[in-house]
Coordinates of C-alpha atoms and ligand atoms in Angstrom, one line a residue:
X1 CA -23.6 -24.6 -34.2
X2 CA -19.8 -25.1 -35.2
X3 CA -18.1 -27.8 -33.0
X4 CA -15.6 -25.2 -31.9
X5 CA -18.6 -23.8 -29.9
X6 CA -19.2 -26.7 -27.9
X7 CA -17.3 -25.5 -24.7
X8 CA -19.9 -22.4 -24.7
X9 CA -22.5 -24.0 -25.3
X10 CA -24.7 -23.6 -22.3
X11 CA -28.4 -24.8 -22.4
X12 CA -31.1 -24.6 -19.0
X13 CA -29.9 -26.3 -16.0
X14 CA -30.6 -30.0 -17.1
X15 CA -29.5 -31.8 -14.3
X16 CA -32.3 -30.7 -11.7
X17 CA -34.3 -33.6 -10.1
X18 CA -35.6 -31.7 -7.0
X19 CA -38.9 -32.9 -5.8
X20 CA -40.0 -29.2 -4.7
X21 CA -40.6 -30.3 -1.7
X22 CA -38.1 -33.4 -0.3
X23 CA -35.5 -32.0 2.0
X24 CA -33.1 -33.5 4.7
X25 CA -33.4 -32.4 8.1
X26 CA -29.7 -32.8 9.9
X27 CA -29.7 -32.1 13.3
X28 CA -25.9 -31.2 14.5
X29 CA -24.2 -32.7 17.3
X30 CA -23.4 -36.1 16.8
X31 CA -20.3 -38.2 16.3
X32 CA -19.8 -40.8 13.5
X33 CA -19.0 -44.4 14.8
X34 CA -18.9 -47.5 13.5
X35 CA -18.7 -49.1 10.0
X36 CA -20.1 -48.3 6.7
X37 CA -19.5 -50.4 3.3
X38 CA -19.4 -48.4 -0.1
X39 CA -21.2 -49.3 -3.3
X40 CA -19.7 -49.5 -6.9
X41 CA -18.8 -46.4 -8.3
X42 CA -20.8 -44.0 -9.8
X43 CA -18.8 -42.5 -12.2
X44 CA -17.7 -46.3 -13.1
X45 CA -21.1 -48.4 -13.3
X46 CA -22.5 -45.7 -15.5
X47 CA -19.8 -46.3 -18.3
X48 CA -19.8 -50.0 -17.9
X49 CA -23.0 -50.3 -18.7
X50 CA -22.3 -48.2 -21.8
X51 CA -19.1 -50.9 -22.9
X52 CA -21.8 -53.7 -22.4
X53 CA -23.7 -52.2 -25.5
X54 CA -20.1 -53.4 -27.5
X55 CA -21.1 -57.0 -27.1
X56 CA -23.8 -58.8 -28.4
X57 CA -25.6 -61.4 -25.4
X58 CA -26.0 -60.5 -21.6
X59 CA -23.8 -59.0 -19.7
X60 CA -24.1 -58.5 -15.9
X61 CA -22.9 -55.8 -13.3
X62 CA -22.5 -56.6 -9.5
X63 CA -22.1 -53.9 -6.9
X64 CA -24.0 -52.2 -8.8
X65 CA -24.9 -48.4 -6.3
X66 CA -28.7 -47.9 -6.2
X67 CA -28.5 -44.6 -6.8
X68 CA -31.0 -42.7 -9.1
X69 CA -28.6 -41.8 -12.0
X70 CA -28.5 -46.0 -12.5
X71 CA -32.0 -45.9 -13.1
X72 CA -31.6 -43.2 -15.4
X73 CA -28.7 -44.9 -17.6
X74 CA -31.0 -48.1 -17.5
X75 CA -33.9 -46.5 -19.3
X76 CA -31.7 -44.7 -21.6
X77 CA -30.1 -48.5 -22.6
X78 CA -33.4 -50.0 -22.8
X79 CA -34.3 -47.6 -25.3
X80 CA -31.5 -48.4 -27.4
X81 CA -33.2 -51.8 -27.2
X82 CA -31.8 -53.5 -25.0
X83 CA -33.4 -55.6 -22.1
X84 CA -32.4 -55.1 -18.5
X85 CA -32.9 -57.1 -15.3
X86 CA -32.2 -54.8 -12.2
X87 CA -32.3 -55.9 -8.6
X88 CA -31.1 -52.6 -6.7
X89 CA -31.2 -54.5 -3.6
X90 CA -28.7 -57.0 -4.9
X91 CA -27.0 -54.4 -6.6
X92 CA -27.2 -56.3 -10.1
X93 CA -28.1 -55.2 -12.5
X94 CA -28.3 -57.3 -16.6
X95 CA -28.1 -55.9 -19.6
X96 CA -29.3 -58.1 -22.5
X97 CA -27.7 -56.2 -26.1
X98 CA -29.1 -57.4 -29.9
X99 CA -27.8 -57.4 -32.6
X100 CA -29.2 -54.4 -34.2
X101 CA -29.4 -51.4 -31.4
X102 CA -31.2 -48.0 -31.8
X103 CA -28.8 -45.5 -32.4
X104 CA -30.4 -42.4 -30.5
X105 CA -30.1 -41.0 -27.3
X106 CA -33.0 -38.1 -26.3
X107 CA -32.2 -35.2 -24.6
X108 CA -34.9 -35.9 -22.3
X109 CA -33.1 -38.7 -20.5
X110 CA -29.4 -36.3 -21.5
X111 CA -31.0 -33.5 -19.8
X112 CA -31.3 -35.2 -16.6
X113 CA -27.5 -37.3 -17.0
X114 CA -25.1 -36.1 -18.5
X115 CA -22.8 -39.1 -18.3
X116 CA -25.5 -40.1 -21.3
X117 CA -22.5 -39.1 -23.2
X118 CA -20.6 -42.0 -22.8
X119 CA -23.0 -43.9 -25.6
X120 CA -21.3 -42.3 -28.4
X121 CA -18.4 -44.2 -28.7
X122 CA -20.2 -47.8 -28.0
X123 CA -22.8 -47.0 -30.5
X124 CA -20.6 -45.6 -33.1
X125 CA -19.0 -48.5 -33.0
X126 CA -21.6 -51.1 -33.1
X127 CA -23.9 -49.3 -35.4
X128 CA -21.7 -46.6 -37.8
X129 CA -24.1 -44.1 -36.3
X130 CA -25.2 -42.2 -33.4
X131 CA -27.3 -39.5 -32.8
X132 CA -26.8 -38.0 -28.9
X133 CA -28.2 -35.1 -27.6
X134 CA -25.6 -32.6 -26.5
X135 CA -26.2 -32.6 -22.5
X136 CA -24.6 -29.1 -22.2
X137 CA -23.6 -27.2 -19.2
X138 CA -23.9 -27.8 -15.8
X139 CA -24.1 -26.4 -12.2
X140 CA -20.7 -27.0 -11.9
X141 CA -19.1 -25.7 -15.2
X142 CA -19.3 -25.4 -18.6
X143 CA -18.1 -29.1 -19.7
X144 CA -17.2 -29.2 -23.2
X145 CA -17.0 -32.2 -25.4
X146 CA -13.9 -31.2 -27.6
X147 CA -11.8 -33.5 -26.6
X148 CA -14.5 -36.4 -27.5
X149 CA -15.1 -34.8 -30.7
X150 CA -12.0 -34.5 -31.3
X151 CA -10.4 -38.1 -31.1
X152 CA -13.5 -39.2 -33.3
X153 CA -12.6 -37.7 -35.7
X154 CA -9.0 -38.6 -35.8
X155 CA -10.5 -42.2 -36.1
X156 CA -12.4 -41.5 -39.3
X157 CA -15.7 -40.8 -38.0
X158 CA -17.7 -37.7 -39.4
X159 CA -19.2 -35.1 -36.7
X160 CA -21.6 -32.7 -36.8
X161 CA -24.1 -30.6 -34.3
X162 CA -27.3 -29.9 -35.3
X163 CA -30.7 -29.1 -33.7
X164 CA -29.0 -29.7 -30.1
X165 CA -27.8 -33.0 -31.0
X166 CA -24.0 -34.5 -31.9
X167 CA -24.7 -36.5 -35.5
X168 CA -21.5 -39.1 -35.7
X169 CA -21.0 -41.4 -38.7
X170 CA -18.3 -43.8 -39.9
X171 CA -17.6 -45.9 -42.3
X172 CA -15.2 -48.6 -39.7
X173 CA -13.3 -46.6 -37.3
X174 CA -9.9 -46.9 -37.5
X175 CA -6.8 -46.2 -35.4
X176 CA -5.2 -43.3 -34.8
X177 CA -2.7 -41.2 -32.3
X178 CA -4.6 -39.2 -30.1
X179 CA -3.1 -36.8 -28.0
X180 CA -5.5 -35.0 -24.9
X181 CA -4.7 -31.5 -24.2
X182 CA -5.9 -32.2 -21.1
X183 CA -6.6 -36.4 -19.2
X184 CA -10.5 -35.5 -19.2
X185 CA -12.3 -38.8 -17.9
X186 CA -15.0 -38.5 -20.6
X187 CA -12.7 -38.1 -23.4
X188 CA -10.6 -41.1 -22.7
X189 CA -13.7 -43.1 -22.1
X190 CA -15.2 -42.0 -25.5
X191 CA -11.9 -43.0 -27.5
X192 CA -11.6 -45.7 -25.4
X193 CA -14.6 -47.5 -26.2
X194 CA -14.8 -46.6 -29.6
X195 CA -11.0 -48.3 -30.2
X196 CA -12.0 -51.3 -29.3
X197 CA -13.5 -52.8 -32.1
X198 CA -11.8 -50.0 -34.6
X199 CA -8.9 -51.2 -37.5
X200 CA -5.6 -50.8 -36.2
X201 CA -3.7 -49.6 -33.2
X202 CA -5.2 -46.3 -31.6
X203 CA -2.6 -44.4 -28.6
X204 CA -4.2 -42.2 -26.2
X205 CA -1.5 -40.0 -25.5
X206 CA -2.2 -38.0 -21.9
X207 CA -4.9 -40.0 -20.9
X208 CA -7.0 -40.1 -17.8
X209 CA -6.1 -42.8 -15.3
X210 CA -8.7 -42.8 -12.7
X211 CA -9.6 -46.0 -10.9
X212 CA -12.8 -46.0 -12.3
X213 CA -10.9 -45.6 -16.3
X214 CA -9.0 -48.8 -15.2
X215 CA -12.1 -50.3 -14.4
X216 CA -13.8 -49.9 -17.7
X217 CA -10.3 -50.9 -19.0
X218 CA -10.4 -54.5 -16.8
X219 CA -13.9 -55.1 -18.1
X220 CA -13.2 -54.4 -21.8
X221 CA -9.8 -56.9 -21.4
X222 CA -12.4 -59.4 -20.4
X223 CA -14.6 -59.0 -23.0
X224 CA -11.8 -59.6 -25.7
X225 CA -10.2 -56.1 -26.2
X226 CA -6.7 -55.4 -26.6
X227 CA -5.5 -52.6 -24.8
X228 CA -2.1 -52.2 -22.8
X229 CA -0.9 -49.4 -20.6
X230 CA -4.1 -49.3 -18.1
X231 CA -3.4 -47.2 -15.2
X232 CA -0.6 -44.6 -16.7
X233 CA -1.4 -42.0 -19.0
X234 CA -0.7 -43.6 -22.7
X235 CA -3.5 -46.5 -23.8
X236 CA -2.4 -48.5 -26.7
X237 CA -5.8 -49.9 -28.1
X238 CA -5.5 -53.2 -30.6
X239 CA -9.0 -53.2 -32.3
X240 CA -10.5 -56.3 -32.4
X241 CA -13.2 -57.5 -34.4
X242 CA -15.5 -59.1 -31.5
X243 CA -16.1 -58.9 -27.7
X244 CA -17.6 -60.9 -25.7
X245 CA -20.4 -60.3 -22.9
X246 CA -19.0 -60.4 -19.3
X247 CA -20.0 -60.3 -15.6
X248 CA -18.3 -57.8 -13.8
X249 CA -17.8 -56.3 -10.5
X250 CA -17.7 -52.4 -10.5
X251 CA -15.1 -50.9 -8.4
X252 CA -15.8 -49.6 -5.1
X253 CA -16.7 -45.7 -5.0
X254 CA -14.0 -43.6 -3.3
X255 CA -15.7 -40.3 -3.5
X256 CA -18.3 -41.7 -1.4
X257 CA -16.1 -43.4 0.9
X258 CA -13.7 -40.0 1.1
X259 CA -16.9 -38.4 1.9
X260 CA -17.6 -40.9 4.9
X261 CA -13.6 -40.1 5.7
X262 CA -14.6 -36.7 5.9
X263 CA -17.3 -36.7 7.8
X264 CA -15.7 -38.7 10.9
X265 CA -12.7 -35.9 10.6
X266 CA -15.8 -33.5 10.9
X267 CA -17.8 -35.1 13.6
X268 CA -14.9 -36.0 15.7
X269 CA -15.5 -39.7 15.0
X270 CA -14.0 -43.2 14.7
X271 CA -15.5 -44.5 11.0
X272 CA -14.4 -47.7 9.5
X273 CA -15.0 -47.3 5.6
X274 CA -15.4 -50.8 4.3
X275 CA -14.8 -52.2 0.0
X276 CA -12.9 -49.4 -1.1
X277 CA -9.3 -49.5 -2.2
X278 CA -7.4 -47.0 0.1
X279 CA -4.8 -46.5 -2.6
X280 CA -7.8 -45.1 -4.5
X281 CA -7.9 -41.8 -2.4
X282 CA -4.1 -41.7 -1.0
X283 CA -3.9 -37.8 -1.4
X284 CA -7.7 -37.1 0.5
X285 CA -6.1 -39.5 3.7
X286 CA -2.7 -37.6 3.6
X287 CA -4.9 -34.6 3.7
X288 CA -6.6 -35.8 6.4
X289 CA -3.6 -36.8 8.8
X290 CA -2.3 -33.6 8.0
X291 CA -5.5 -32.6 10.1
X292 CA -5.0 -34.1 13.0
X293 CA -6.7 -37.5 12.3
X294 CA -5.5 -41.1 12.4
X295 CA -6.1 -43.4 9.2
X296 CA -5.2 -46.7 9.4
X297 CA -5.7 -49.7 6.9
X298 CA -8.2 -52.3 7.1
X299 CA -8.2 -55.8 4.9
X300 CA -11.0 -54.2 2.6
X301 CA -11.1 -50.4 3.1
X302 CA -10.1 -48.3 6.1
X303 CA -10.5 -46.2 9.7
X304 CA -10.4 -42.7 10.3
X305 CA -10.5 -41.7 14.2
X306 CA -10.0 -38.1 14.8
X307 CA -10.2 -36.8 18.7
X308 CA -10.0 -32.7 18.3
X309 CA -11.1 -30.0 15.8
X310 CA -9.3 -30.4 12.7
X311 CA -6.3 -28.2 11.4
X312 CA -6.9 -26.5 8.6
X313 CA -5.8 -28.1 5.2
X314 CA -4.9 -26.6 2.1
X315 CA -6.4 -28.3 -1.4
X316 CA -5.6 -28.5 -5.2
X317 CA -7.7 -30.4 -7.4
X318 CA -6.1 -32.4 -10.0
X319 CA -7.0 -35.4 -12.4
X320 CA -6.2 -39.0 -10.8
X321 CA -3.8 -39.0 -8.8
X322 CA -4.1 -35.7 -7.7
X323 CA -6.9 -34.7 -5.0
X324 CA -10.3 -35.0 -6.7
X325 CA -12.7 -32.3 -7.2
X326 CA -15.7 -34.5 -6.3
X327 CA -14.7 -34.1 -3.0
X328 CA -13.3 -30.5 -3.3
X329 CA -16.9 -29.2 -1.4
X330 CA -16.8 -32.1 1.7
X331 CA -13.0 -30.4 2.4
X332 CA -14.6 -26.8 2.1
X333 CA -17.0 -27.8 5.0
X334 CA -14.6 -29.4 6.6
X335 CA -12.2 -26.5 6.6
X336 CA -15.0 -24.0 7.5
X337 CA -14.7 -25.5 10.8
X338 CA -11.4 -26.1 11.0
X339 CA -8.7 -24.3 13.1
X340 CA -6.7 -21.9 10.9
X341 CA -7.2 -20.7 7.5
X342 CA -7.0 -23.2 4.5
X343 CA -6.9 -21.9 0.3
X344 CA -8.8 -24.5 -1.9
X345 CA -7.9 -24.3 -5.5
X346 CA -10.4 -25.9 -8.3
X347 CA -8.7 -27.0 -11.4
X348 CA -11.7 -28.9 -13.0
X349 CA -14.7 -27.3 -12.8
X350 CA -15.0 -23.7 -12.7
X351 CA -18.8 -23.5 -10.8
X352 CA -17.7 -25.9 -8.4
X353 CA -17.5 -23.0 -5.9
X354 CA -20.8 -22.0 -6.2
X355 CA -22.1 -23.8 -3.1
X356 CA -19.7 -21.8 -0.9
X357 CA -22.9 -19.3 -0.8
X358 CA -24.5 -21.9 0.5
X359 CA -22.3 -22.7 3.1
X360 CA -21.7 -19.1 3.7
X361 CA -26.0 -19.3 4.9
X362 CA -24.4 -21.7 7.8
X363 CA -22.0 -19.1 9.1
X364 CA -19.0 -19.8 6.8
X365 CA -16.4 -17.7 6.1
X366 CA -15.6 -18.7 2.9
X367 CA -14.3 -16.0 -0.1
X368 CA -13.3 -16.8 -3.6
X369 CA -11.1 -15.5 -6.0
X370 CA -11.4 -17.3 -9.7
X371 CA -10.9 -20.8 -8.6
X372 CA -9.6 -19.9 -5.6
X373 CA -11.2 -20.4 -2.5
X374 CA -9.9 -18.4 0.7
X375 CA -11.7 -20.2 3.8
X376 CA -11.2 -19.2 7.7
X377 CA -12.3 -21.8 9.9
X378 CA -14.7 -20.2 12.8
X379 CA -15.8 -22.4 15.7
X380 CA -19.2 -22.7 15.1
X381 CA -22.0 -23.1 12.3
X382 CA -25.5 -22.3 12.9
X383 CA -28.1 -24.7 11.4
X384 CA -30.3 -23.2 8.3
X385 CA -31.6 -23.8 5.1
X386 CA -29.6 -24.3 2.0
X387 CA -29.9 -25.4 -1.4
X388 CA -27.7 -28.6 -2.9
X389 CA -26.4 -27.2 -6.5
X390 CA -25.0 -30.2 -7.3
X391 CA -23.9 -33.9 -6.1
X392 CA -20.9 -33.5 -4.3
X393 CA -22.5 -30.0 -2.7
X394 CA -24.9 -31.8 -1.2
X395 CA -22.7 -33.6 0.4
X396 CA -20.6 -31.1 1.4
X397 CA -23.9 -29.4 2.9
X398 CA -25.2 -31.9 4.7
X399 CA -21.3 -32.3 6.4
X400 CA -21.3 -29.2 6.9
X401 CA -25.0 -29.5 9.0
X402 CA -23.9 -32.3 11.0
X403 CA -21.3 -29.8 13.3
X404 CA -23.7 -27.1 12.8
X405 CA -26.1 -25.9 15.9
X406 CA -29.7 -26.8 15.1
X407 CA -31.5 -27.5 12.4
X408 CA -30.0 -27.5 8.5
X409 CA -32.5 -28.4 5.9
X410 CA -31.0 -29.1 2.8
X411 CA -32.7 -28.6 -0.4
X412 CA -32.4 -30.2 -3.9
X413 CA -32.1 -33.9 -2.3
X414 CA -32.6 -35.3 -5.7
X415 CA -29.1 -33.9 -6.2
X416 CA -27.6 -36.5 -3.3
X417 CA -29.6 -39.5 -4.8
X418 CA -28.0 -39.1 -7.9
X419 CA -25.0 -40.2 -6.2
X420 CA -25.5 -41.4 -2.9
X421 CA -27.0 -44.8 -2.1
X422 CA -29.0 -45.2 0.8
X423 CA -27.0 -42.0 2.4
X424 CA -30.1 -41.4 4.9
X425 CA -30.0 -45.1 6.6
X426 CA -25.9 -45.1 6.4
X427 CA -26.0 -42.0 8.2
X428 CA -28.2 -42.9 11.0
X429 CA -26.4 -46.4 11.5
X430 CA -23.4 -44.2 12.1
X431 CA -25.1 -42.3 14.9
X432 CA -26.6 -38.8 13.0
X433 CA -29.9 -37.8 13.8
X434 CA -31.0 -36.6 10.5
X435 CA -34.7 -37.3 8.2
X436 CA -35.8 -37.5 4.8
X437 CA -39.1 -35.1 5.0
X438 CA -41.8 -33.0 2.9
X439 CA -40.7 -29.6 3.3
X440 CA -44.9 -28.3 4.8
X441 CA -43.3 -24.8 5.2
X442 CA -43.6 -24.7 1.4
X443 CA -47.4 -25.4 1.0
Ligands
LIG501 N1 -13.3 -30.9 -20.9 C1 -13.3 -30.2 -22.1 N2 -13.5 -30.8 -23.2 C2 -13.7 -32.2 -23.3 C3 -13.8 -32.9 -22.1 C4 -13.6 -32.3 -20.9 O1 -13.0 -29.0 -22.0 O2 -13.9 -32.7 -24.4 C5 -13.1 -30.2 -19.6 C6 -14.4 -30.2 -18.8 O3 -15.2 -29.1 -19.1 C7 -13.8 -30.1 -17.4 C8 -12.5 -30.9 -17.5 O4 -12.2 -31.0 -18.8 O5 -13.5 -28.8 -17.1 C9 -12.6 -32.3 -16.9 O6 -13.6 -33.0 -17.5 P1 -13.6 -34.6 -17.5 O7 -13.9 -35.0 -18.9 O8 -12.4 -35.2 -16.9 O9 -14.8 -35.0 -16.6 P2 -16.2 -35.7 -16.9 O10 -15.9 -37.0 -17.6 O11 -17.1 -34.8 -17.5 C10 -16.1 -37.2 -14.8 C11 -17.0 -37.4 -13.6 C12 -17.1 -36.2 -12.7 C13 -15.7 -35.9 -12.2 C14 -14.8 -35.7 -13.4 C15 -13.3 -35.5 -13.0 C16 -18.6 -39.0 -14.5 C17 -20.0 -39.2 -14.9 N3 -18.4 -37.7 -14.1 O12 -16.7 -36.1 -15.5 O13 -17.9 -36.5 -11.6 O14 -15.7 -34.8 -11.4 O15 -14.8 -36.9 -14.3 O16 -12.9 -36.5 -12.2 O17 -17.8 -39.8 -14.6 C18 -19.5 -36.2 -9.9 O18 -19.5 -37.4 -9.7 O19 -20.0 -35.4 -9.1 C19 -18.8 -35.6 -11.1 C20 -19.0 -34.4 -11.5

């Protein structure tokens, strides 16, 4: 395969983790209340303990999520060689790097993460090599690696794709202007770690500037990079020739705590949303005032009390700090039941609607266009089963079954884990009646 084929490329559906037979039951009818703390991001721990694999010596995570895509990445560095000391219940997690790393990342572990990904600039750097299996396509779109690809090369490195995996070599990276057509997350973390310990002075131009890429930014400025401009869209990376190991806290996750936000608006409820920056998800609050809701700022996160069925709330998704898409599916559910008629538009990924079929099973009337999605809020869902595509539509189900009548059973749990810490127990403290069970219907 050519690398201008990456963004086709389209192999099975790696990313499936369902048990067969796990499923939630969510019984509808009750309000949220009370108080919930978020973990460490997701999309941030993952990467961090990628930029530990710069530094030679031990670096440690705190806040670490215990989620199962952790797990994943931790098996995946330890066969790189390094050693690593997890404690999920004190969300820490150690990662002990040698001097000499394995170079190779298997699809088998790629298949199941895609954020395997993030490897290839560390290892590039450290090692002048990398072999990483090309994770493919998802449930949620196509996901090409281009961009990644693409600012290698400008850095000197040499590319190819063969036999399913991306082949990088270099002699010693070296600087370089590097301009994104688009701020993809990925991307800027790829170029991002491999700068660090290149020759010279790399620029991403139109880079991504999620929290979580200022986060990876904050750890790598401890560990002895160079790199100003964090948080706006141009990086200026100063390669330097050595980092240090680090301890580090990873930021709080804000698509989980916009997903708690959600769920009060939903439920009718009064949620305080605890180690979360609020400025981290200013567009999903102002959504949710629009609705009808009251947010209000608390010393470490915030409240959302909402009294009456939401208004319906129109949504485009947009890179930081525009809405995000991860939370493009809890705002369909929410507007399925919401008074008037809302249009959701998806920018990112363009499967991300998929799960509207789903929610469609619950009595949602919900039609799409492209990446448009037209949805009419009706009074009622009706509990039923449905199948979690992805992460974030699991979520967005399991919303969605908390206002419904009855019974929803949601498939494809392993989907929520992936991304969701303890999301059964934080559920229940908050006052849903909902159960992790076997699904006997099955056998
Ligand atoms: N893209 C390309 N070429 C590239 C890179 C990206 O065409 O070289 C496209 C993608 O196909 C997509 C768009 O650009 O259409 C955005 O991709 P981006 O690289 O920004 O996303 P990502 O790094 O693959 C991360 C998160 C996603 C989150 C997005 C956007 C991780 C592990 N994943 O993905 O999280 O939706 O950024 O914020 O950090 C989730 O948590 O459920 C999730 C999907």
């Amino acid at each position: 395969m050519t690398l201008c084929q990456y963004r086709r490329f389209r192999p099975c559906d790696g990313a499936s983790y369902d048990s067969g037979v796990e499923v939630l039951n969510v019984f509808g009818g009750s309000r949220l209340q009370g108080d919930v703390t978020v973990p460490g991001a997701k999309n941030s721990v993952l990467k961090l303990m990628a930029a530990a694999l710069l530094a030679e010596g031990t670096t440690t995570l705190t806040n670490v999520p215990d989620i199962l895509d952790v797990a994943i990445m931790a098996e995946l560095v330890r066969r790189l060689g390094c050693t690593v000391a997890h404690d999920p219940e004190a969300g820490r997690i150690s990662i002990g790097v040698p001097a000499q790393l394995n170079h190779r990342a298997d699809y088998d572990l790629v298949r199941r993460m895609r954020a395997s990904i993030c490897v290839l600039g560390p290892l590039l750097s450290r090692c002048g090599e990398v072999d990483v299996a090309l994770p493919g396509g998802d449930n949620i779109g196509s996901r090409g690696l281009d961009m990644h690809v693409g600012g290698l090369l400008r850095m000197g490195a040499q590319v190819l794709s063969e036999h399913g995996y991306l082949h990088a070599t270099c002699g010693r990276l070296h600087g370089a202007r590097i301009w994104l057509d688009f701020p993809s997350v990925g991307a800027t973390e790829t170029i991002l770690m491999a700068a660090v310990r290149a020759d010279g002075v790399t620029i991403i131009d139109n880079a991504a500037r999620e929290p979580e890429i200022v986060d990876i930014c904050r750890m790598l400025v401890d560990m002895g990079a160079a790199i100003t401009g964090i948080g706006t869209s141009t990086l200026e990376i100063e390669g330097v020739a050595e980092l240090q190991p680090v301890t580090h806290a990873v930021v709080g996750d804000r698509i989980v705590a916009g997903t708690w936000a959600v769920a009060a608006v939903m439920t009718r409820g009064d949620v305080s949303v605890h180690q979360v920056d609020p400025d981290h998800l200013r567009i999903a609050l102002e959504k949710l005032q629009e609705c009808g809701a009251q947010v209000s700022n608390l010393e470490d996160g915030f409240r959302v009390q909402m009294d009456r069925r939401p208004l319906s709330v129109d949504v485009v998704t947009l890179p930081f700090p525009g809405f995000p898409t991860d939370l493009q599916p809890q705002f369909i559910a929410m507007n399925a039941i919401a008074d008037g008629a809302a249009l959701v538009t998806e920018n990112l990924f363009e499967a991300r609607f998929r799960f509207v079929q789903e929610l469609a099973r619950l009595g949602a009337d919900v039609r799409t266009d492209g990446h448009h999605a037209l949805v009419r809020g009706t009074t009622e869902l009706s509990g039923a089963p449905v199948e979690a595509t992805d992460i974030r539509a699991g979520a967005g189900l399991v919303l969605a079954g908390l206002v419904a009548e009855g019974v929803t059973t949601v498939y494809g749990v392993g989907h929520i884990d992936r991304g969701y810490a303890d999301f059964v127990p934080n559920l229940r403290n908050l006052g849903a009646t909902v159960e992790r069970a076997e699904d006997s219907a099955l056998f």
